[in-house]
Amino acid sequence: MSKGIILCVDDDSTVLNALRTLIGKIFGNDHLVEIAESASEALEIIEDHHKRGLQLSVVISDYIMPWMRGDELLIKLHEMYPAAIKIMLTGQSDLEGVKKAINDANLYRFIEKPFNNADLILTIRSALRAFHHEAQLNAEIAALKQQLEQKDGELAQLRGPAAA
């Protein structure tokens, strides 16, 4: 299995560097930890890695950013990569963007700033488990569908041309 991507998006470079250090220390052996200072940079990074066959596992985005808010970015990423787990960081008390992300981007969780490191790590760990569990279930479903198609073909052969 190739490394999945954990993407952190925040226009505050101090927060971004703290996220990269914290997340890289815990998850860096098994996942590629990327950072972006804007939604457009995040989309470029993900597109580049997607072309290389790497999969977006988790995206952690700030809510308030210039040009494109975090909820808008998460909705766009959800349309492109629905299996990716989305987490929003927010220092704002306005929950409208969080509600929008929950409804339109399948938001996994929102975490208020300043965030607790242990809580963030537990959230990411749980998100990765959910991501890998869903991928495993989808693979099992695909295998079962293939077996069903094979059995349907065998049954059609046993029935012969008269059944058609």
mmCIF file of C-alpha atoms in Angstrom:
data_model
loop_
_atom_site.group_PDB
_atom_site.id
_atom_site.type_symbol
_atom_site.label_atom_id
_atom_site.label_comp_id
_atom_site.label_asym_id
_atom_site.label_seq_id
_atom_site.Cartn_x
_atom_site.Cartn_y
_atom_site.Cartn_z
ATOM 1 C CA MET A 1 0.000 0.000 0.000
ATOM 2 C CA SER A 2 1.384 3.400 -0.951
ATOM 3 C CA LYS A 3 1.606 6.225 1.517
ATOM 4 C CA GLY A 4 -1.533 8.275 1.880
ATOM 5 C CA ILE A 5 -1.460 12.039 2.163
ATOM 6 C CA ILE A 6 -2.348 14.087 5.218
ATOM 7 C CA LEU A 7 -2.822 17.649 4.004
ATOM 8 C CA CYS A 8 -2.873 20.667 6.346
ATOM 9 C CA VAL A 9 -4.181 23.982 5.007
ATOM 10 C CA ASP A 10 -3.921 27.252 6.941
ATOM 11 C CA ASP A 11 -2.941 30.788 5.969
ATOM 12 C CA ASP A 12 -1.047 31.159 9.272
ATOM 13 C CA SER A 13 2.476 29.805 8.718
ATOM 14 C CA THR A 14 3.052 29.405 12.475
ATOM 15 C CA VAL A 15 0.039 27.091 12.769
ATOM 16 C CA LEU A 16 1.068 25.242 9.598
ATOM 17 C CA ASN A 17 4.590 24.583 10.820
ATOM 18 C CA ALA A 18 3.273 23.407 14.191
ATOM 19 C CA LEU A 19 0.867 21.041 12.423
ATOM 20 C CA ARG A 20 3.587 19.696 10.130
ATOM 21 C CA THR A 21 5.924 19.057 13.081
ATOM 22 C CA LEU A 22 3.279 17.470 15.298
ATOM 23 C CA ILE A 23 1.622 15.346 12.616
ATOM 24 C CA GLY A 24 4.907 14.429 10.934
ATOM 25 C CA LYS A 25 6.354 13.183 14.209
ATOM 26 C CA ILE A 26 3.409 10.833 14.823
ATOM 27 C CA PHE A 27 2.270 9.842 11.320
ATOM 28 C CA GLY A 28 5.236 10.709 9.072
ATOM 29 C CA ASN A 29 6.523 7.148 8.720
ATOM 30 C CA ASP A 30 3.287 5.906 7.172
ATOM 31 C CA HIS A 31 1.886 9.046 5.552
ATOM 32 C CA LEU A 32 3.135 11.947 3.505
ATOM 33 C CA VAL A 33 2.407 15.129 5.475
ATOM 34 C CA GLU A 34 1.894 18.140 3.195
ATOM 35 C CA ILE A 35 1.136 21.762 4.039
ATOM 36 C CA ALA A 36 -0.449 24.559 2.028
ATOM 37 C CA GLU A 37 -0.971 28.228 2.860
ATOM 38 C CA SER A 38 -4.015 28.601 0.604
ATOM 39 C CA ALA A 39 -6.815 26.607 -0.958
ATOM 40 C CA SER A 40 -5.314 27.006 -4.436
ATOM 41 C CA GLU A 41 -1.945 25.702 -3.234
ATOM 42 C CA ALA A 42 -3.715 22.772 -1.562
ATOM 43 C CA LEU A 43 -5.528 21.882 -4.782
ATOM 44 C CA GLU A 44 -2.255 22.030 -6.753
ATOM 45 C CA ILE A 45 -0.486 19.767 -4.244
ATOM 46 C CA ILE A 46 -3.283 17.202 -4.279
ATOM 47 C CA GLU A 47 -3.545 17.210 -8.068
ATOM 48 C CA ASP A 48 0.217 16.686 -8.375
ATOM 49 C CA HIS A 49 0.194 13.770 -5.936
ATOM 50 C CA HIS A 50 -2.934 12.275 -7.515
ATOM 51 C CA LYS A 51 -1.088 12.143 -10.859
ATOM 52 C CA ARG A 52 1.616 10.116 -9.077
ATOM 53 C CA GLY A 53 -0.954 7.661 -7.727
ATOM 54 C CA LEU A 54 -0.970 8.921 -4.141
ATOM 55 C CA GLN A 55 -4.279 9.135 -2.350
ATOM 56 C CA LEU A 56 -5.590 11.928 -0.127
ATOM 57 C CA SER A 57 -6.403 10.287 3.214
ATOM 58 C CA VAL A 58 -7.040 13.239 5.540
ATOM 59 C CA VAL A 59 -7.308 16.984 5.001
ATOM 60 C CA ILE A 60 -7.203 19.436 7.894
ATOM 61 C CA SER A 61 -8.240 22.937 6.895
ATOM 62 C CA ASP A 62 -8.591 26.244 8.663
ATOM 63 C CA TYR A 63 -11.980 27.889 8.200
ATOM 64 C CA ILE A 64 -11.039 31.542 7.675
ATOM 65 C CA MET A 65 -8.612 31.930 4.775
ATOM 66 C CA PRO A 66 -8.307 34.502 1.982
ATOM 67 C CA TRP A 67 -9.849 33.800 -1.463
ATOM 68 C CA MET A 68 -11.547 30.532 -0.457
ATOM 69 C CA ARG A 69 -12.861 29.646 2.991
ATOM 70 C CA GLY A 70 -12.133 26.263 4.512
ATOM 71 C CA ASP A 71 -15.701 25.005 4.098
ATOM 72 C CA GLU A 72 -15.561 25.811 0.375
ATOM 73 C CA LEU A 73 -12.224 24.011 0.014
ATOM 74 C CA LEU A 74 -13.507 20.953 1.868
ATOM 75 C CA ILE A 75 -16.623 20.830 -0.316
ATOM 76 C CA LYS A 76 -14.469 21.022 -3.460
ATOM 77 C CA LEU A 77 -12.143 18.291 -2.162
ATOM 78 C CA HIS A 78 -15.156 16.165 -1.213
ATOM 79 C CA GLU A 79 -16.417 16.393 -4.798
ATOM 80 C CA MET A 80 -13.001 15.343 -6.104
ATOM 81 C CA TYR A 81 -12.012 12.819 -3.397
ATOM 82 C CA PRO A 82 -15.146 11.718 -1.518
ATOM 83 C CA ALA A 83 -13.285 9.046 0.468
ATOM 84 C CA ALA A 84 -10.895 11.561 2.045
ATOM 85 C CA ILE A 85 -11.617 12.408 5.664
ATOM 86 C CA LYS A 86 -12.188 16.124 6.250
ATOM 87 C CA ILE A 87 -11.368 17.989 9.489
ATOM 88 C CA MET A 88 -11.852 21.730 10.016
ATOM 89 C CA LEU A 89 -9.943 23.965 12.412
ATOM 90 C CA THR A 90 -11.673 27.154 13.448
ATOM 91 C CA GLY A 91 -11.081 30.011 15.808
ATOM 92 C CA GLN A 92 -14.437 31.545 14.876
ATOM 93 C CA SER A 93 -17.621 31.267 16.871
ATOM 94 C CA ASP A 94 -19.728 31.385 13.682
ATOM 95 C CA LEU A 95 -20.791 27.827 13.006
ATOM 96 C CA GLU A 96 -22.482 28.425 9.635
ATOM 97 C CA GLY A 97 -19.384 27.335 7.713
ATOM 98 C CA VAL A 98 -19.054 24.272 9.926
ATOM 99 C CA LYS A 99 -22.709 23.367 9.284
ATOM 100 C CA LYS A 100 -22.166 23.824 5.552
ATOM 101 C CA ALA A 101 -19.080 21.579 5.645
ATOM 102 C CA ILE A 102 -20.945 18.932 7.655
ATOM 103 C CA ASN A 103 -23.794 18.878 5.148
ATOM 104 C CA ASP A 104 -21.893 19.357 1.887
ATOM 105 C CA ALA A 105 -18.414 17.932 2.529
ATOM 106 C CA ASN A 106 -19.158 15.083 4.952
ATOM 107 C CA LEU A 107 -17.071 16.839 7.620
ATOM 108 C CA TYR A 108 -15.609 14.288 10.028
ATOM 109 C CA ARG A 109 -14.940 16.724 12.839
ATOM 110 C CA PHE A 110 -14.260 20.348 13.609
ATOM 111 C CA ILE A 111 -11.710 21.391 16.186
ATOM 112 C CA GLU A 112 -11.590 24.810 17.782
ATOM 113 C CA LYS A 113 -8.394 26.849 17.873
ATOM 114 C CA PRO A 114 -6.274 26.866 19.838
ATOM 115 C CA PHE A 115 -6.338 23.091 19.470
ATOM 116 C CA ASN A 116 -5.153 20.548 21.991
ATOM 117 C CA ASN A 117 -2.302 18.489 20.472
ATOM 118 C CA ALA A 118 -3.459 15.210 22.032
ATOM 119 C CA ASP A 119 -7.032 15.773 20.840
ATOM 120 C CA LEU A 120 -5.839 16.547 17.320
ATOM 121 C CA ILE A 121 -3.654 13.419 17.202
ATOM 122 C CA LEU A 122 -6.514 11.231 18.466
ATOM 123 C CA THR A 123 -8.824 12.762 15.869
ATOM 124 C CA ILE A 124 -6.352 12.105 13.042
ATOM 125 C CA ARG A 125 -5.719 8.557 14.254
ATOM 126 C CA SER A 126 -9.474 7.907 14.331
ATOM 127 C CA ALA A 127 -9.903 9.521 10.902
ATOM 128 C CA LEU A 128 -7.178 7.322 9.407
ATOM 129 C CA ARG A 129 -8.817 4.221 10.878
ATOM 130 C CA ALA A 130 -12.139 5.245 9.330
ATOM 131 C CA PHE A 131 -10.472 5.958 5.975
ATOM 132 C CA HIS A 132 -8.699 2.584 5.855
ATOM 133 C CA HIS A 133 -11.761 0.698 7.101
ATOM 134 C CA GLU A 134 -13.918 2.201 4.354
ATOM 135 C CA ALA A 135 -11.259 1.387 1.741
ATOM 136 C CA GLN A 136 -11.139 -2.216 2.983
ATOM 137 C CA LEU A 137 -14.933 -2.513 2.847
ATOM 138 C CA ASN A 138 -15.002 -1.091 -0.685
ATOM 139 C CA ALA A 139 -12.362 -3.624 -1.783
ATOM 140 C CA GLU A 140 -14.385 -6.471 -0.248
ATOM 141 C CA ILE A 141 -17.553 -5.256 -1.980
ATOM 142 C CA ALA A 142 -15.731 -5.099 -5.325
ATOM 143 C CA ALA A 143 -14.412 -8.656 -4.837
ATOM 144 C CA LEU A 144 -17.891 -9.930 -3.948
ATOM 145 C CA LYS A 145 -19.398 -8.225 -7.006
ATOM 146 C CA GLN A 146 -16.768 -9.880 -9.189
ATOM 147 C CA GLN A 147 -17.531 -13.288 -7.649
ATOM 148 C CA LEU A 148 -21.245 -12.719 -8.210
ATOM 149 C CA GLU A 149 -20.680 -11.846 -11.867
ATOM 150 C CA GLN A 150 -18.568 -14.982 -12.273
ATOM 151 C CA LYS A 151 -21.260 -17.164 -10.657
ATOM 152 C CA ASP A 152 -23.947 -15.535 -12.818
ATOM 153 C CA GLY A 153 -21.877 -16.412 -15.892
ATOM 154 C CA GLU A 154 -21.461 -20.015 -14.724
ATOM 155 C CA LEU A 155 -25.193 -20.271 -14.064
ATOM 156 C CA ALA A 156 -25.993 -18.920 -17.521
ATOM 157 C CA GLN A 157 -23.703 -21.569 -19.067
ATOM 158 C CA LEU A 158 -25.400 -24.340 -17.079
ATOM 159 C CA ARG A 159 -28.822 -23.195 -18.244
ATOM 160 C CA GLY A 160 -27.628 -23.289 -21.818
ATOM 161 C CA PRO A 161 -29.002 -21.533 -24.896
ATOM 162 C CA ALA A 162 -32.601 -22.620 -24.203
ATOM 163 C CA ALA A 163 -32.791 -20.361 -21.140
ATOM 164 C CA ALA A 164 -31.897 -17.267 -23.169
#
